[in-house]
PDB file of C-alpha atoms in Angstrom:
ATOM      1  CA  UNK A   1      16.432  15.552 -12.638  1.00  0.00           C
ATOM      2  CA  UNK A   2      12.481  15.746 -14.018  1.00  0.00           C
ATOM      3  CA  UNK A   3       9.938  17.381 -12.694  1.00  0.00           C
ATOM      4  CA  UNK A   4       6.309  15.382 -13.102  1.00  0.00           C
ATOM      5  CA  UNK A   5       3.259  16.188 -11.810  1.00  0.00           C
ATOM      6  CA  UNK A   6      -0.388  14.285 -11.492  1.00  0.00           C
ATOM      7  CA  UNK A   7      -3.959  14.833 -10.576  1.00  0.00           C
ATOM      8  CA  UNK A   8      -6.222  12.727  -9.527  1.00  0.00           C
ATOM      9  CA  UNK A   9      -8.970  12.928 -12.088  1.00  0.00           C
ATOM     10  CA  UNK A  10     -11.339   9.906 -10.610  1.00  0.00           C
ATOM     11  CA  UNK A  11     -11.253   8.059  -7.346  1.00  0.00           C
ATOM     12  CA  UNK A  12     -13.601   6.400  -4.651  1.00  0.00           C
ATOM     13  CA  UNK A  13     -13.617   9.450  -1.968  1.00  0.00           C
ATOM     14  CA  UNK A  14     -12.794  12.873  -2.355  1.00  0.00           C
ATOM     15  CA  UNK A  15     -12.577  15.528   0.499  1.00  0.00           C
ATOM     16  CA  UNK A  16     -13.677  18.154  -1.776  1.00  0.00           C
ATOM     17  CA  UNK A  17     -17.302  18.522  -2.403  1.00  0.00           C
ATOM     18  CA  UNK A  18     -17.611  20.033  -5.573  1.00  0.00           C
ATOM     19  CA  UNK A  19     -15.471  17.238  -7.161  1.00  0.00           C
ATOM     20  CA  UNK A  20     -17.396  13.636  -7.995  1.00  0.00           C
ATOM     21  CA  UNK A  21     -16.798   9.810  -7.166  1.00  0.00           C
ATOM     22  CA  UNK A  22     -17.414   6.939  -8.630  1.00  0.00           C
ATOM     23  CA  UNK A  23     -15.709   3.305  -8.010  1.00  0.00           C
ATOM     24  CA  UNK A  24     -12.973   4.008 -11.032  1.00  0.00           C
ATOM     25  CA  UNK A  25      -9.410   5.534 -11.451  1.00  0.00           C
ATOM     26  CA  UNK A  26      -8.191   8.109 -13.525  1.00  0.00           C
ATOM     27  CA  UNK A  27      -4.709  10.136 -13.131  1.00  0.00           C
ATOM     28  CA  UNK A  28      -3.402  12.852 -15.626  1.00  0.00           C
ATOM     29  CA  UNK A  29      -0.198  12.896 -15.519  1.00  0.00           C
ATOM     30  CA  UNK A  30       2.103  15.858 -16.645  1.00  0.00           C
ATOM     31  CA  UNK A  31       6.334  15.189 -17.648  1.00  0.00           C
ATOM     32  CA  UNK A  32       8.734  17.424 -19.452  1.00  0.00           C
ATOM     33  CA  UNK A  33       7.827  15.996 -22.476  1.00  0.00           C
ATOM     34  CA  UNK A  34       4.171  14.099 -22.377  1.00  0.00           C
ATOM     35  CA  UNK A  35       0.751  14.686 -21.068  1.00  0.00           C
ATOM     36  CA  UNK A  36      -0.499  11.244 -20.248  1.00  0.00           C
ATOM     37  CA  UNK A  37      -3.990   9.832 -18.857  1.00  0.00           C
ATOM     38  CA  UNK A  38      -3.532   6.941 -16.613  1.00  0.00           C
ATOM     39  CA  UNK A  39      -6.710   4.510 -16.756  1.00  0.00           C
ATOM     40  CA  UNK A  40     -10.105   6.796 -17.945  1.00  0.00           C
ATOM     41  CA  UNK A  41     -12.166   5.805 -14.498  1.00  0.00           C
ATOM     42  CA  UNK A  42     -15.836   4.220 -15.280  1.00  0.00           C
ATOM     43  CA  UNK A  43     -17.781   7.188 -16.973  1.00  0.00           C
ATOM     44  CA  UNK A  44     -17.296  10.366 -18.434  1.00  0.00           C
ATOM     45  CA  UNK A  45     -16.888  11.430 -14.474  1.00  0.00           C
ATOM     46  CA  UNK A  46     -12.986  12.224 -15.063  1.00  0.00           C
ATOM     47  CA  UNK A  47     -13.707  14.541 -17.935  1.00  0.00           C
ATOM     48  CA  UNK A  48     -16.067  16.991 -15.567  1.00  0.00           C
ATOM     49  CA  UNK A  49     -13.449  16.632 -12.729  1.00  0.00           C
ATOM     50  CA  UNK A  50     -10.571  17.565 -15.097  1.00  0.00           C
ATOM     51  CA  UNK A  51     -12.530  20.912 -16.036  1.00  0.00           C
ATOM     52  CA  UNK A  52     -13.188  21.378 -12.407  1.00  0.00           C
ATOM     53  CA  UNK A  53      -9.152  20.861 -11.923  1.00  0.00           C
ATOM     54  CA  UNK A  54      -8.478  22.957 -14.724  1.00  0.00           C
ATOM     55  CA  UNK A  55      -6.573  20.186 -16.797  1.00  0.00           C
ATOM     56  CA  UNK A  56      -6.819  20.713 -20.358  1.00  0.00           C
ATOM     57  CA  UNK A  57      -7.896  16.735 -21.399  1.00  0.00           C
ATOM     58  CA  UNK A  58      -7.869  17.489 -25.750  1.00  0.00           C
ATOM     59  CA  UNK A  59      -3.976  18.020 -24.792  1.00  0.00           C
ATOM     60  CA  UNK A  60      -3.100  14.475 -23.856  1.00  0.00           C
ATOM     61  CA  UNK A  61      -0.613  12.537 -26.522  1.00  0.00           C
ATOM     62  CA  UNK A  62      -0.809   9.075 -24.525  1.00  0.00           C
ATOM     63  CA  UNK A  63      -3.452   7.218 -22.529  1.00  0.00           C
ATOM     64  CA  UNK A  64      -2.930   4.166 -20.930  1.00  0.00           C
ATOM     65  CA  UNK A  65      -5.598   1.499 -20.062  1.00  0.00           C
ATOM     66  CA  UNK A  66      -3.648  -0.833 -17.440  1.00  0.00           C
ATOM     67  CA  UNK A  67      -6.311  -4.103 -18.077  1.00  0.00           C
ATOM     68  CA  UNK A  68      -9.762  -4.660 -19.130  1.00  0.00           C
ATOM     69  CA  UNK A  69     -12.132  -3.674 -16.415  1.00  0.00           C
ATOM     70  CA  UNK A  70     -15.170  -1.066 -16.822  1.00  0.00           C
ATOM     71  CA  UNK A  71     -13.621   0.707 -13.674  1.00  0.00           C
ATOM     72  CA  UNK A  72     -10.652   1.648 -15.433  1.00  0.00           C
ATOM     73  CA  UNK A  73     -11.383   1.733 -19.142  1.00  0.00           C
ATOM     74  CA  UNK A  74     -15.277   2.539 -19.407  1.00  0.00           C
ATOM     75  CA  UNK A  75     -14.082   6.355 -19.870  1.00  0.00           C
ATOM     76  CA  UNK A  76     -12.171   5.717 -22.977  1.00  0.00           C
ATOM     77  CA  UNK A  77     -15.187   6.410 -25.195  1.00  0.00           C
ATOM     78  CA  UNK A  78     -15.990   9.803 -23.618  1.00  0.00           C
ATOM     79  CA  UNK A  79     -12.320  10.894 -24.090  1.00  0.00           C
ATOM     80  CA  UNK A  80     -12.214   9.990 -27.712  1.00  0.00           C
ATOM     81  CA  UNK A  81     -14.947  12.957 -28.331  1.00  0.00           C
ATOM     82  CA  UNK A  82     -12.869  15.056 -26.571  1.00  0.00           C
ATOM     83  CA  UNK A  83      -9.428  14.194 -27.937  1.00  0.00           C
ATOM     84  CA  UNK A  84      -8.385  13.932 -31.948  1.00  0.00           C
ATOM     85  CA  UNK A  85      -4.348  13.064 -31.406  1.00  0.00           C
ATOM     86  CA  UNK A  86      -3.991  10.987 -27.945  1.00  0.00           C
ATOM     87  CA  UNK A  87      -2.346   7.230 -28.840  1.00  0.00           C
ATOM     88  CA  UNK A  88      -4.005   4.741 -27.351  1.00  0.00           C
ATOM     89  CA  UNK A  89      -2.174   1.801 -25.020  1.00  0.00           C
ATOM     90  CA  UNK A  90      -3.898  -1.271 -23.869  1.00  0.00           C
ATOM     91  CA  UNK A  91      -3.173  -4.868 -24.183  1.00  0.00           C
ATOM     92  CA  UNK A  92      -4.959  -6.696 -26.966  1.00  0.00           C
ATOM     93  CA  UNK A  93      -6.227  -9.271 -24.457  1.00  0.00           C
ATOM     94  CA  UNK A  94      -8.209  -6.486 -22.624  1.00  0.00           C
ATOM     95  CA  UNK A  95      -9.881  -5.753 -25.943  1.00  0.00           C
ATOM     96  CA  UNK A  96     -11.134  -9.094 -26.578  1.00  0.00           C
ATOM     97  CA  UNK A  97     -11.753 -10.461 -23.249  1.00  0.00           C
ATOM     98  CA  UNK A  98     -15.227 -10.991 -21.246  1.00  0.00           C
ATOM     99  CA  UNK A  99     -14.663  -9.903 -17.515  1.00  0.00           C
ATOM    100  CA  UNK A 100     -17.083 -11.039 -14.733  1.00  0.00           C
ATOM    101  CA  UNK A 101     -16.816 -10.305 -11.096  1.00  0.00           C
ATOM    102  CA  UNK A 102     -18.084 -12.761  -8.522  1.00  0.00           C
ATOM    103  CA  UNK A 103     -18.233 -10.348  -5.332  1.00  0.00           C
ATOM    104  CA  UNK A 104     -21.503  -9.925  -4.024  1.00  0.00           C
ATOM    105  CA  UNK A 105     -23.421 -11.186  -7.682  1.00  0.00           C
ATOM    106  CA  UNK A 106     -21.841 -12.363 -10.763  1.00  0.00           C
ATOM    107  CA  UNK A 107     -22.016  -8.998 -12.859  1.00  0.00           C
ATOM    108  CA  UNK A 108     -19.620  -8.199 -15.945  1.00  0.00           C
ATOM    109  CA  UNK A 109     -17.233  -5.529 -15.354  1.00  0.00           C
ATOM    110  CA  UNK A 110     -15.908  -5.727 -19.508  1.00  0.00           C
ATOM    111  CA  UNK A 111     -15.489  -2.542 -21.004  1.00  0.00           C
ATOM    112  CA  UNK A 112     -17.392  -0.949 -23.778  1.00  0.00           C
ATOM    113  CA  UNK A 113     -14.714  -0.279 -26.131  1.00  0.00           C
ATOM    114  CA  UNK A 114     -15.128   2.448 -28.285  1.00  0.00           C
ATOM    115  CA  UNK A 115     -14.475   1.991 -32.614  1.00  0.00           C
ATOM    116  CA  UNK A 116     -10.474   2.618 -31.876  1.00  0.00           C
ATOM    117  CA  UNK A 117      -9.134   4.354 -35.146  1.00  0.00           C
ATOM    118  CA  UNK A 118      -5.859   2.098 -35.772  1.00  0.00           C
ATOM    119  CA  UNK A 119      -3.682   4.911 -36.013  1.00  0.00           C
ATOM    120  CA  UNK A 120      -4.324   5.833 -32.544  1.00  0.00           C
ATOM    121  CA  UNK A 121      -3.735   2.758 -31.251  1.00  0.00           C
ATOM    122  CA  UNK A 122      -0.789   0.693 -29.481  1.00  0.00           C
ATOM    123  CA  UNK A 123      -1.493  -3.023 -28.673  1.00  0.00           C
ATOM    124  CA  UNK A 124       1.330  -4.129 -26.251  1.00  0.00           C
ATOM    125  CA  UNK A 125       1.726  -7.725 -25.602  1.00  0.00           C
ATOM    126  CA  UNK A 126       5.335  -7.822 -24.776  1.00  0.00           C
ATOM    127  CA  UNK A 127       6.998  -4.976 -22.280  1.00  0.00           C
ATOM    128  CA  UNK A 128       8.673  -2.438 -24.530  1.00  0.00           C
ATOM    129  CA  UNK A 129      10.112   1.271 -24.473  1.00  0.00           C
ATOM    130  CA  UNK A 130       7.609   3.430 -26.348  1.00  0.00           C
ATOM    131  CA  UNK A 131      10.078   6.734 -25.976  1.00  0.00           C
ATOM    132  CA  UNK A 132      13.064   7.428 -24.150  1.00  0.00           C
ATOM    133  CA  UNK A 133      12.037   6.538 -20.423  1.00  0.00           C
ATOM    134  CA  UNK A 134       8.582   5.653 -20.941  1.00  0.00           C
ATOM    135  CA  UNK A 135       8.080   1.917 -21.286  1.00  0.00           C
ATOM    136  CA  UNK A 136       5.450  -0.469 -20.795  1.00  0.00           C
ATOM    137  CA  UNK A 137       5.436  -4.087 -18.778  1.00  0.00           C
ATOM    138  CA  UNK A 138       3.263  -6.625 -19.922  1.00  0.00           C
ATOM    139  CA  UNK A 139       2.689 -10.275 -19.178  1.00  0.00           C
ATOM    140  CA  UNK A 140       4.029 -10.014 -15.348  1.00  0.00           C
ATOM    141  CA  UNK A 141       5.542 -13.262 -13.955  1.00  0.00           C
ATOM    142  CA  UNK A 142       3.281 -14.072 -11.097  1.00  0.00           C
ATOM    143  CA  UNK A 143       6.313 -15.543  -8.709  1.00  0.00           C
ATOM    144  CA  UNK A 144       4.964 -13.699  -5.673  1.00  0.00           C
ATOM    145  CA  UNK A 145       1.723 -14.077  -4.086  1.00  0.00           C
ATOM    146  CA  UNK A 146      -1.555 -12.636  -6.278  1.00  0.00           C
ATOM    147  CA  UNK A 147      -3.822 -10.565  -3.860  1.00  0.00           C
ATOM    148  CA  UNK A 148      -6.615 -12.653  -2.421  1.00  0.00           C
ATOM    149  CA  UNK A 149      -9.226  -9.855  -3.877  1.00  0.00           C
ATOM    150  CA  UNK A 150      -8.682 -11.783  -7.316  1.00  0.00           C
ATOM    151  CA  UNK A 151     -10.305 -15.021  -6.364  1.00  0.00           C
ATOM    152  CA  UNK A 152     -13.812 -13.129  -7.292  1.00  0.00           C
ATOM    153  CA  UNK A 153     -12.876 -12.112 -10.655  1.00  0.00           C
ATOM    154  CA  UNK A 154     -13.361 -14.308 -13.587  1.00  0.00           C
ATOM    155  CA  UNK A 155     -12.614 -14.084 -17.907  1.00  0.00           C
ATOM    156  CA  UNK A 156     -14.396 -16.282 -20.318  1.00  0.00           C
ATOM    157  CA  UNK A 157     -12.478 -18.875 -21.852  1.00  0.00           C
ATOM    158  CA  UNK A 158     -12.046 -19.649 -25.910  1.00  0.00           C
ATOM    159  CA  UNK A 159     -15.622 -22.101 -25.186  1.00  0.00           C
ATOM    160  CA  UNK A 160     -17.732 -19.574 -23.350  1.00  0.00           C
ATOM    161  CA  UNK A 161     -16.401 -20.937 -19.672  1.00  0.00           C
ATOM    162  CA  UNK A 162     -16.306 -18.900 -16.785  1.00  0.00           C
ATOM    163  CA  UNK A 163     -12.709 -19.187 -15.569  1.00  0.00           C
ATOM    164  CA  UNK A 164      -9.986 -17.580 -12.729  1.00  0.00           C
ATOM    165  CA  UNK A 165      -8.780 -14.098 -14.560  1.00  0.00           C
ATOM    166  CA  UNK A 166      -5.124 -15.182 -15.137  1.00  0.00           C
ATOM    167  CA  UNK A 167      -4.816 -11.016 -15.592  1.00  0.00           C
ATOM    168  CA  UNK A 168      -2.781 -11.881 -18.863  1.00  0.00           C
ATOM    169  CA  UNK A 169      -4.698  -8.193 -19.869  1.00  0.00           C
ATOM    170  CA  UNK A 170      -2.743  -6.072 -17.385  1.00  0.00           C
ATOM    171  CA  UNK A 171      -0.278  -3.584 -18.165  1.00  0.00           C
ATOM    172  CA  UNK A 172       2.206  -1.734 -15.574  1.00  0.00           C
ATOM    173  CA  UNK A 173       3.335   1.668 -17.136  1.00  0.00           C
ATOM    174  CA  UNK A 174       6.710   3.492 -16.184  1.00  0.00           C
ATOM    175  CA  UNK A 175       7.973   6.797 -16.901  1.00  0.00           C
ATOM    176  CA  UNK A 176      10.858   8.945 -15.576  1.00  0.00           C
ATOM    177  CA  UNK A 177      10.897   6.649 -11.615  1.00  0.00           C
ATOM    178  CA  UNK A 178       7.146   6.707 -11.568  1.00  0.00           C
ATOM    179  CA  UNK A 179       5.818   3.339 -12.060  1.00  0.00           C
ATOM    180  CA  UNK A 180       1.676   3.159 -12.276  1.00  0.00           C
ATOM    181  CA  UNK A 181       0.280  -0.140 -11.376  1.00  0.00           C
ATOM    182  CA  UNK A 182      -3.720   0.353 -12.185  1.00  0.00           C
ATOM    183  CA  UNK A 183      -5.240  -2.159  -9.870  1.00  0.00           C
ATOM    184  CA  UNK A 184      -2.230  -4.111  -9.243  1.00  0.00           C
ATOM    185  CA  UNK A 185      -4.200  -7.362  -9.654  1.00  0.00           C
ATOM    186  CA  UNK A 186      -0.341  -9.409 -10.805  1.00  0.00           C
ATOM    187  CA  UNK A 187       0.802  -8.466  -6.989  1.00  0.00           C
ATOM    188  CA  UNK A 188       2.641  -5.805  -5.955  1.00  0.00           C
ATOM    189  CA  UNK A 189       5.813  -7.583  -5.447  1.00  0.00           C
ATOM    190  CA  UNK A 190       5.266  -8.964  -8.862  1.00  0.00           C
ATOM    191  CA  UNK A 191       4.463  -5.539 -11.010  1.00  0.00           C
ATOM    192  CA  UNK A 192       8.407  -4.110  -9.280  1.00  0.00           C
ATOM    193  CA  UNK A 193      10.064  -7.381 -10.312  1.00  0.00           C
ATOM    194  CA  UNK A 194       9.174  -7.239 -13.661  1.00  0.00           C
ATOM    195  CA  UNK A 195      10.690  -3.482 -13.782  1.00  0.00           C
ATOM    196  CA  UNK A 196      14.110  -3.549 -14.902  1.00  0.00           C
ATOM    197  CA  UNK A 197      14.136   0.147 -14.171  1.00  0.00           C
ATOM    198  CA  UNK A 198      14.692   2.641 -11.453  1.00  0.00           C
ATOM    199  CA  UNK A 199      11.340   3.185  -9.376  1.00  0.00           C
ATOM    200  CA  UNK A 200      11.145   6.489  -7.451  1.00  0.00           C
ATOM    201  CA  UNK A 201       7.436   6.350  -6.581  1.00  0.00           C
ATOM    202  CA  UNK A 202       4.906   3.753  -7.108  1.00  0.00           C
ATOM    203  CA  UNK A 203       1.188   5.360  -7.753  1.00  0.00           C
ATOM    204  CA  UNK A 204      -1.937   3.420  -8.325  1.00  0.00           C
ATOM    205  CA  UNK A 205      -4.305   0.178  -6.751  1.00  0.00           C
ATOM    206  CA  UNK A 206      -2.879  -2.410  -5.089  1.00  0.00           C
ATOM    207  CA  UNK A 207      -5.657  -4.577  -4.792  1.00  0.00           C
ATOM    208  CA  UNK A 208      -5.904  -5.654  -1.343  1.00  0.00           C
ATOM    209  CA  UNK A 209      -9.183  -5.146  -0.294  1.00  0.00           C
ATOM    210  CA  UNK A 210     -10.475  -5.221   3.396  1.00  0.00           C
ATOM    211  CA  UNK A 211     -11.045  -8.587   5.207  1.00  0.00           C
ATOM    212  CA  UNK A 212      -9.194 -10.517   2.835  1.00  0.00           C
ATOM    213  CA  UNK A 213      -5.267 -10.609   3.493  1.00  0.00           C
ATOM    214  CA  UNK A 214      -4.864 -11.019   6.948  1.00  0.00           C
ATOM    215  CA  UNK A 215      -2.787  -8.126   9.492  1.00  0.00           C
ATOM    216  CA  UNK A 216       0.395 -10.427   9.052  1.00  0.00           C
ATOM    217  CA  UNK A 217       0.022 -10.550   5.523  1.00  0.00           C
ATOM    218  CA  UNK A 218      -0.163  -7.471   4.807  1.00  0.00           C
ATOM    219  CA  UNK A 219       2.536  -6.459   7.881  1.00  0.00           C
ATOM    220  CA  UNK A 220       5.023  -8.464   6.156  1.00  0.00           C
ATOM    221  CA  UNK A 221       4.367  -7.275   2.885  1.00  0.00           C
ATOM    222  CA  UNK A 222       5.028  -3.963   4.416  1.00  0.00           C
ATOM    223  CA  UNK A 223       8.279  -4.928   5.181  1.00  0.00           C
ATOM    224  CA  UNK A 224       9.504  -6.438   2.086  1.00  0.00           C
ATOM    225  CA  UNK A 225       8.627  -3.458   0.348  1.00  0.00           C
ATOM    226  CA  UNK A 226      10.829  -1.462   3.315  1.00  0.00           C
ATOM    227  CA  UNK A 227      13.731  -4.243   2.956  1.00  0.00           C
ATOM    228  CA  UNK A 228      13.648  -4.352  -1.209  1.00  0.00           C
ATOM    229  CA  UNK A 229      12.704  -0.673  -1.901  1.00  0.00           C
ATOM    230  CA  UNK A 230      13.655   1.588   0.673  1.00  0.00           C
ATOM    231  CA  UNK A 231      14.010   4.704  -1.505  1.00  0.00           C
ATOM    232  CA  UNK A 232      11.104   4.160  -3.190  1.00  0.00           C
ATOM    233  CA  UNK A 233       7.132   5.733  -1.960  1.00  0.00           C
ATOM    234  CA  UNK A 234       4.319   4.614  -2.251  1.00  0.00           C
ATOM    235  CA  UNK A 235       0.627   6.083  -3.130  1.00  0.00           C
ATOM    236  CA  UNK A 236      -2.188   3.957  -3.254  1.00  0.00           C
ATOM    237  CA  UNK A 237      -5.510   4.458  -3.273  1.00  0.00           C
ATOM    238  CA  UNK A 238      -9.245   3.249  -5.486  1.00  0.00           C
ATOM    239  CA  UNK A 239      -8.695  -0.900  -4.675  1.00  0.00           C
ATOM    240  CA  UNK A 240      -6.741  -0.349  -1.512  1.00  0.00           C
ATOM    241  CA  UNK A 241      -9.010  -0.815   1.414  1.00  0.00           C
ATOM    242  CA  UNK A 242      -8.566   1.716   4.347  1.00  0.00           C
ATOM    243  CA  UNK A 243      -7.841  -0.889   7.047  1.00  0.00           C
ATOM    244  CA  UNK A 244      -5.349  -2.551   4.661  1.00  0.00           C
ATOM    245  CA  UNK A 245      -3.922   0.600   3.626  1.00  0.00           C
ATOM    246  CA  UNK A 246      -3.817   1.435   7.416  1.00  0.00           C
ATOM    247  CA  UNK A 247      -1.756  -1.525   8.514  1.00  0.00           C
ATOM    248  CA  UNK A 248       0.700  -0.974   5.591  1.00  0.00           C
ATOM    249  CA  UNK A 249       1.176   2.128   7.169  1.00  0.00           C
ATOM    250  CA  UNK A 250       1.795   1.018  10.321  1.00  0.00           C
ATOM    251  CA  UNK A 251       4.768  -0.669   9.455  1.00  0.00           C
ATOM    252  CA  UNK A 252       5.444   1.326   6.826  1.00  0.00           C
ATOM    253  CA  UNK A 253       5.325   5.251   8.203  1.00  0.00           C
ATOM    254  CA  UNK A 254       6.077   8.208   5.915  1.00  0.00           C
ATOM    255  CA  UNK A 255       6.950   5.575   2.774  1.00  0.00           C
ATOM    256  CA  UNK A 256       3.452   5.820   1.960  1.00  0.00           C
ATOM    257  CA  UNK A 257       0.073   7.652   1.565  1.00  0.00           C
ATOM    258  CA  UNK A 258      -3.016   7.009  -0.045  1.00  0.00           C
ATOM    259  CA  UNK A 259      -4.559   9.372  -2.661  1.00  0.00           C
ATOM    260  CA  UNK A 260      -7.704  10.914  -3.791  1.00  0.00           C
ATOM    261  CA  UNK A 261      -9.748  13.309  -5.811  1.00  0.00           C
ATOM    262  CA  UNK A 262      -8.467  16.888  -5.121  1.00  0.00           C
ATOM    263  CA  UNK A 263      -8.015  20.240  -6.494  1.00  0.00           C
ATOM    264  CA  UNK A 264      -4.754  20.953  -6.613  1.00  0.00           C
ATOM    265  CA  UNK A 265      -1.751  18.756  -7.744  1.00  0.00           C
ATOM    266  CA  UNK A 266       1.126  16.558  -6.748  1.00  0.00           C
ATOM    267  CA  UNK A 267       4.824  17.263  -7.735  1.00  0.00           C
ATOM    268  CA  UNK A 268       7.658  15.052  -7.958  1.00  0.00           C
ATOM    269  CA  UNK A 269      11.088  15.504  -8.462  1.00  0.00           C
ATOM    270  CA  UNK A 270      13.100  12.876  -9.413  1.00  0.00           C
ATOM    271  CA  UNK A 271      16.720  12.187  -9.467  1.00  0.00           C
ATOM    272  CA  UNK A 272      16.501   8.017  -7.953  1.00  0.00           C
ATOM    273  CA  UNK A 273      16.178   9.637  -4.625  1.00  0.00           C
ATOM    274  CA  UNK A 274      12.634  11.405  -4.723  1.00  0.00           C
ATOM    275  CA  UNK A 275      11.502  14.288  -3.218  1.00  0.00           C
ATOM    276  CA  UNK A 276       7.803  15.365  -2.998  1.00  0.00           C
ATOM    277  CA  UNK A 277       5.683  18.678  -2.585  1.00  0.00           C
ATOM    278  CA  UNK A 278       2.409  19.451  -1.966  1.00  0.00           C
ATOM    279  CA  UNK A 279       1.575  15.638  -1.144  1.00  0.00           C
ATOM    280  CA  UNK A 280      -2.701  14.984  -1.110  1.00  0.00           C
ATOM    281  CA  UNK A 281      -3.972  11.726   0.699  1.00  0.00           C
ATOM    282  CA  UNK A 282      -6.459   9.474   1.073  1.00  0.00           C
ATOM    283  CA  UNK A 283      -8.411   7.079  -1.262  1.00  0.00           C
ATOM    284  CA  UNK A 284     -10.717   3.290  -1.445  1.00  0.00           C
ATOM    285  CA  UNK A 285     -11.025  -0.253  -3.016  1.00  0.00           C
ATOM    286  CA  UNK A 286     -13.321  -2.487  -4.901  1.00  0.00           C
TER     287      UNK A 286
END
């Protein structure tokens, strides 16, 4: 049995005023045995939040980046002045890529990578165990459908070409049931395929934003993820739109809730059959 918990650091919406938004994602999450930061959010925004939360940031050993875009990794710099010892994990394609989004105006949303000392750093291009129960997924086979949100967001080829992000960049991280999906841009259905391992809760973006899969879409997603992983719940929130998070929940009840910015924390305890305490909700999408 483990006991984890996680704040929400950085999200779209918060209930509470005195915390801050931004269109980004950051989690801290607390095990037995590791503090981790999930994704760093777009600014130095999670950093104020965290003092506001009373999470102690120069403490993490591990963050994880889960891909290459600003909204999840443009915090890294800011955390690197706060933190000496944290190892860094990303995927070497995030570090090198050019990311462009389409949505609205062609804008980049690449990262500004910080000088990463190499000691600090873990490049991951194949999925691995980095310590007893926590392990890393990269290169996700895309067998099931990729959400329709992706058809805006483009890389830059070897020639300078603006082409379809294949999402070859993003990472899924598990640890002890809890499997984080960043932005989920490989498909749901694809990131828990490519985990070989017990999932208790799934936390993070799932990248269906509003008016783009349709209500049956989305309904039978819903119940494939009943059917396939009915001891398993769900939290979503930052690239989750609210009437697509609202029809998954139609069909899919109590097996999941969104999340969001708040001041106090989640706990899980896991033993394959989760329970969970103190449960926030609410979140947003890209």
């Amino acid at each position: 049995m483990t006991t984890m918990k996680w704040t929400v650091l950085t999200d779209n919406r918060t209930q509470n005023p005195l915390l801050e938004t931004e269109h980004g994602l950051s989690i801290y999450l607390e095990t037995e045995h590791h503090r981790i930061l999930l994704d760093t959010g777009a600014s130095d925004m999670f950093i104020r939040n965290a003092k506001r939360l009373g999470v102690d940031l120069s403490e993490v050993d591990y963050v994880f980046i889960s891909h290459g875009h600003s909204d999840h990794a443009g915090g890294l710099r800011h955390f690197l002045t706060i933190n000496e010892k944290a190892r860094i994990i990303v995927s070497p394609e995030a570090l090198k890529g050019k990311f462009y989004s389409k949505r609205k105006l062609l804008h980049s949303i690449t990262a500004v990578w910080p000088q990463l000392p190499e000691e600090r750093l873990i490049l991951v291009d194949e999925t691995c165990q980095l310590e007893e129960n926590l392990h890393v997924i990269a290169h996700i086979p895309q067998v099931h459908p990729l959400p329709k949100g992706n058809l805006h967001l483009f890389a830059k080829n070897a020639e300078g070409e603006l082409v379809q992000d294949d999402f070859r960049h993003e990472l899924a991280f598990y640890v002890d049931g809890l499997l984080f999906t960043g932005c989920a841009h490989s498909g749901l259905e694809n990131i828990l395929d490519a985990c070989p391992w017990p999932v208790d809760s799934v936390v993070g973006g799932f990248h269906l934003l509003d008016s783009h899969e349709t209500e049956e879409e989305l309904t039978a997603l819903a119940m494939k993820l009943k059917t396939n992983y009915p001891n398993t719940q769900f939290f979503t929130s930052h690239c989750t739109g609210d009437e697509a998070f609202n029809t998954l929940k139609k069909a899919m009840r109590e097996q999941i809730d969104k999340l969001q910015i708040a001041n106090h924390k989640l706990e899980q305890v896991t033993n394959n059959n989760s329970q969970f305490t103190n449960m926030i909700s609410n979140a947003d999408c890209e």
